[in-house]
Short mmCIF file of C-alpha atoms in Angstrom, two decimals:
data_model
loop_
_atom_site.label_atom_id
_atom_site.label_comp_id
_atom_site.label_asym_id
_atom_site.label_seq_id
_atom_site.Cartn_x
_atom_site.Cartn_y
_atom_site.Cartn_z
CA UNK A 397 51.88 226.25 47.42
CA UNK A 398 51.99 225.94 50.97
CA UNK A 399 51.49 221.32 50.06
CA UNK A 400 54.88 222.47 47.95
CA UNK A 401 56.72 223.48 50.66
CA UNK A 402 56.21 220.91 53.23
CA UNK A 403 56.63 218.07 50.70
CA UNK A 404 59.80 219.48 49.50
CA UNK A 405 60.61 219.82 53.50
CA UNK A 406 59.97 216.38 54.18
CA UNK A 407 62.09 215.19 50.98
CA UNK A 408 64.98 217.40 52.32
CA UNK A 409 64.45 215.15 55.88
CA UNK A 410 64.41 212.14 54.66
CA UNK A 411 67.48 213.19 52.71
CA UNK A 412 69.53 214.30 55.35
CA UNK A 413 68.24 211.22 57.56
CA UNK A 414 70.02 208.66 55.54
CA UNK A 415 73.15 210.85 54.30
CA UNK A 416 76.21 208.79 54.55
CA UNK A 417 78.67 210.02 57.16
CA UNK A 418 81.73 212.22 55.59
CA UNK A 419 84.27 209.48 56.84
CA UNK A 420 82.46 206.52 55.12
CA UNK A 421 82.72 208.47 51.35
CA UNK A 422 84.89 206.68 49.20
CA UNK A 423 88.27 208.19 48.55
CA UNK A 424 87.59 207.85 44.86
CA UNK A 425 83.88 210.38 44.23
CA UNK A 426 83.77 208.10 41.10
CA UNK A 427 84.35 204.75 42.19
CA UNK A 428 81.65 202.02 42.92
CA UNK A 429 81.70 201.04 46.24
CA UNK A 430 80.15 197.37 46.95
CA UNK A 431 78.42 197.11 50.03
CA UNK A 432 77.64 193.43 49.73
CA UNK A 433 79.55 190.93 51.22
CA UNK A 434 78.15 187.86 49.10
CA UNK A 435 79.52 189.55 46.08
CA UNK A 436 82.57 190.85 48.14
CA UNK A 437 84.19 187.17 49.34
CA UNK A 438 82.82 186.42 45.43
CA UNK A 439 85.02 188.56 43.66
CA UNK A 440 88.50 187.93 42.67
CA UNK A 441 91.40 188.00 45.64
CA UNK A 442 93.26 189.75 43.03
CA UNK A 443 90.79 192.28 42.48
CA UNK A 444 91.14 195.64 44.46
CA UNK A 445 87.70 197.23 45.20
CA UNK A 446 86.79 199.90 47.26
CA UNK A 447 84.60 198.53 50.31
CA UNK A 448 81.88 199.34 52.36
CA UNK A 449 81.30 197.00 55.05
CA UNK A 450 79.53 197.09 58.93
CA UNK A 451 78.66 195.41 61.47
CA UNK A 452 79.58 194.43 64.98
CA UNK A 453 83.40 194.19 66.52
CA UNK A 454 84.76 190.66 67.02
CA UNK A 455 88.28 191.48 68.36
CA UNK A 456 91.05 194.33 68.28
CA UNK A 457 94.63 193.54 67.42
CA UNK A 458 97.14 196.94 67.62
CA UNK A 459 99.90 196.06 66.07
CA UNK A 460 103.22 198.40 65.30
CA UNK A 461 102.21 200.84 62.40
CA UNK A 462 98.02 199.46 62.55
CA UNK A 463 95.18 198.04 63.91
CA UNK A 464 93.50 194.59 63.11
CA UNK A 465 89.54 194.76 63.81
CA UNK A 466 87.91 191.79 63.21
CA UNK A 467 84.46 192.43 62.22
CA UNK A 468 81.17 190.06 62.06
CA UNK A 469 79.68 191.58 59.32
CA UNK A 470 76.04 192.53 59.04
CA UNK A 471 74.01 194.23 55.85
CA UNK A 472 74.30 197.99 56.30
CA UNK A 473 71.65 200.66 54.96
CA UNK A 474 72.30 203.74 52.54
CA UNK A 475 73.61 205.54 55.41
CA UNK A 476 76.15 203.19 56.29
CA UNK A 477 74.57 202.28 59.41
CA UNK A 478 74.64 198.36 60.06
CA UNK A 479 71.02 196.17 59.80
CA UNK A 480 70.89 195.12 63.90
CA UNK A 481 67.07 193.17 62.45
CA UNK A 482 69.62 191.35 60.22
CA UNK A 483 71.19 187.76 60.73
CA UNK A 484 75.47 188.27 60.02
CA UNK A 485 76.75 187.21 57.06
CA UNK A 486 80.33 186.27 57.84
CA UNK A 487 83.23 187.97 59.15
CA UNK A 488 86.27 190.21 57.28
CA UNK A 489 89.49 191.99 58.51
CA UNK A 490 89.71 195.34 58.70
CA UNK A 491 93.31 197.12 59.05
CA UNK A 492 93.22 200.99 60.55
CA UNK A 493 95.96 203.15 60.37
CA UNK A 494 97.78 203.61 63.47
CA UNK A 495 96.51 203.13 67.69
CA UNK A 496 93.00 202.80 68.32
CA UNK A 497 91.31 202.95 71.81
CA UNK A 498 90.54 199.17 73.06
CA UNK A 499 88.23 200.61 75.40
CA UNK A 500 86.26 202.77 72.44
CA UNK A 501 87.10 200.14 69.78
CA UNK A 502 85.71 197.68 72.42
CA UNK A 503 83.52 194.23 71.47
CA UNK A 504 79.93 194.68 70.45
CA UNK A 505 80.41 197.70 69.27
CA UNK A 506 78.90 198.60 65.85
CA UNK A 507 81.39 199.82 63.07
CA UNK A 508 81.36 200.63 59.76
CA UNK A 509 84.63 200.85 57.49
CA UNK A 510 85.55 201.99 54.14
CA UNK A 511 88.58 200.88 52.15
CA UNK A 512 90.44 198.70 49.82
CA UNK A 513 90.18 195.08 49.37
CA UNK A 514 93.33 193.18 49.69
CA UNK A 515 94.11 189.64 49.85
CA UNK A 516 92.12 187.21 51.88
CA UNK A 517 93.79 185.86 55.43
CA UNK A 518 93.27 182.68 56.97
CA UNK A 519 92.71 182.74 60.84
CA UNK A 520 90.50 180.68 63.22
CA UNK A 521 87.27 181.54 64.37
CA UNK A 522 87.98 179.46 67.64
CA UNK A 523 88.95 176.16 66.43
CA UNK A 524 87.18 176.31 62.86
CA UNK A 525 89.53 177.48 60.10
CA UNK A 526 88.47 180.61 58.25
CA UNK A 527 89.26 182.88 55.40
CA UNK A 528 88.62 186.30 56.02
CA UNK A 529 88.15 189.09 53.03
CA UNK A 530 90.33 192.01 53.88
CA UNK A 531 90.01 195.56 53.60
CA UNK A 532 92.99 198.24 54.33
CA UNK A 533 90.39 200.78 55.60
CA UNK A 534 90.86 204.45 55.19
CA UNK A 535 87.55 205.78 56.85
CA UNK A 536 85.81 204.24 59.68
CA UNK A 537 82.85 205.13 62.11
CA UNK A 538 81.61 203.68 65.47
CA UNK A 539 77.76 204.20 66.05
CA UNK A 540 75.85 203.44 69.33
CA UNK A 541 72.35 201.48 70.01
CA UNK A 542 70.24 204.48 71.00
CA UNK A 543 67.20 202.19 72.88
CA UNK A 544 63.60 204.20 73.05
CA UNK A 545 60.78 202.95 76.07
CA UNK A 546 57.03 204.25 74.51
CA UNK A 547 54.58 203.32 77.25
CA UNK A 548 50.73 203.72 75.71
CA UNK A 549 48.39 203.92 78.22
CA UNK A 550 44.06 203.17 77.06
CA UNK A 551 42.07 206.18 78.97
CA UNK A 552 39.10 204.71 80.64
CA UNK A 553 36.15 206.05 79.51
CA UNK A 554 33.32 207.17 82.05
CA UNK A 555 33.27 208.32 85.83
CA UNK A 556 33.53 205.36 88.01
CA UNK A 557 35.38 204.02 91.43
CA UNK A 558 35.86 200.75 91.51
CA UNK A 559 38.30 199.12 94.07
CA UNK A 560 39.58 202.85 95.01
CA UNK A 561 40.83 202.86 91.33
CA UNK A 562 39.53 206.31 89.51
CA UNK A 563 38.09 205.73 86.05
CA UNK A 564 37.20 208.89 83.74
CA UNK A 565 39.27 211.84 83.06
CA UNK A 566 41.95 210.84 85.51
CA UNK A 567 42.31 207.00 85.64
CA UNK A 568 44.04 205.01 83.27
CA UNK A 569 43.46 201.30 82.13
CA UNK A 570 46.19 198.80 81.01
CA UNK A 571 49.11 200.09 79.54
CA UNK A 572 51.48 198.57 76.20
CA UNK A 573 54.94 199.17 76.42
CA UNK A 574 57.04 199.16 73.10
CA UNK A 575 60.73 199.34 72.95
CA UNK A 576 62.63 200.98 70.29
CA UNK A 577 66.15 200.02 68.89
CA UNK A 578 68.17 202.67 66.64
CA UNK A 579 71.36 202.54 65.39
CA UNK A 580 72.65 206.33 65.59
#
């Protein structure tokens, strides 16, 4: 019983760890939304999709009545959040509603949109000519780089001085450090 419990606890964790954040659900509950971008600049221009795309901001445009984020686009996981171990795979448009913040909406930051496709635009990506797969997003999110330090230090073994350095239950031998990066 008690083996019951904690594995159905741990499936509830894991569940709630890689839940998709309310403003990335698609507008339609029965739609399919594709997440890859291969398939994505694949498909039809005259095909409207719903889209799930991430990765890092490019550049911010406001314009009068929206905002044009251009996004270098990375994989992104179940939960939306965008692959940073991951190489980018191109870039797309992405046109919000309204003002955003330059300053929260800023470059480098990791973003994640939802939307409909529209048809592609052809920009530069500084003197190279590019078409760019565009969505007209309806639900965004920003998430940060949350960076974790673990230092491990080896516990010397024995009761010694040596060089004014204390082995045994107080002394400490070489340490490992290991550095963490999450996307939260």
């Amino acid at each position: 019983m008690k083996r019951t419990l904690i594995l159905i606890g741990c499936l509830f964790w894991l569940t709630a760890c890689s839940s998709l954040p309310d403003d990335l659900v698609s507008e339609d509950h029965n739609a399919e939304v594709m997440d890859n971008y291969q398939q994505w600049v694949n498909t039809s221009p005259d095909s409207v999709i719903d889209v799930r795309m991430g990765g890092v901001i490019s550049k911010v445009t406001n314009l009068k009545d929206k905002t044009r984020i251009e996004i270098v686009n990375l994989p992104i996981s179940s939960s939306g959040k965008p692959d940073i171990t991951q190489e980018p795979q191109g870039r797309f448009i992405a046109y919000v509603k309204g003002f955003v913040e330059p300053m929260t909406y800023t470059k480098g930051r990791l973003i994640t949109v939802v939307g409909k496709s529209e048809q592609p635009e052809t920009g530069k990506v500084g003197e190279y000519d590019y078409t760019f797969p565009v969505t007209d997003a309806y639900g965004q999110h920003l998430w940060t780089i949350e960076t974790t330090t673990y230092v491990e230090n080896d516990l010397m073994m024995g009761g010694c001085f040596r060089g004014g350095f204390r082995c045994g239950a107080y002394g400490y031998g070489p340490s490992r450090t290991q550095v963490i990066q999450q996307v939260k």
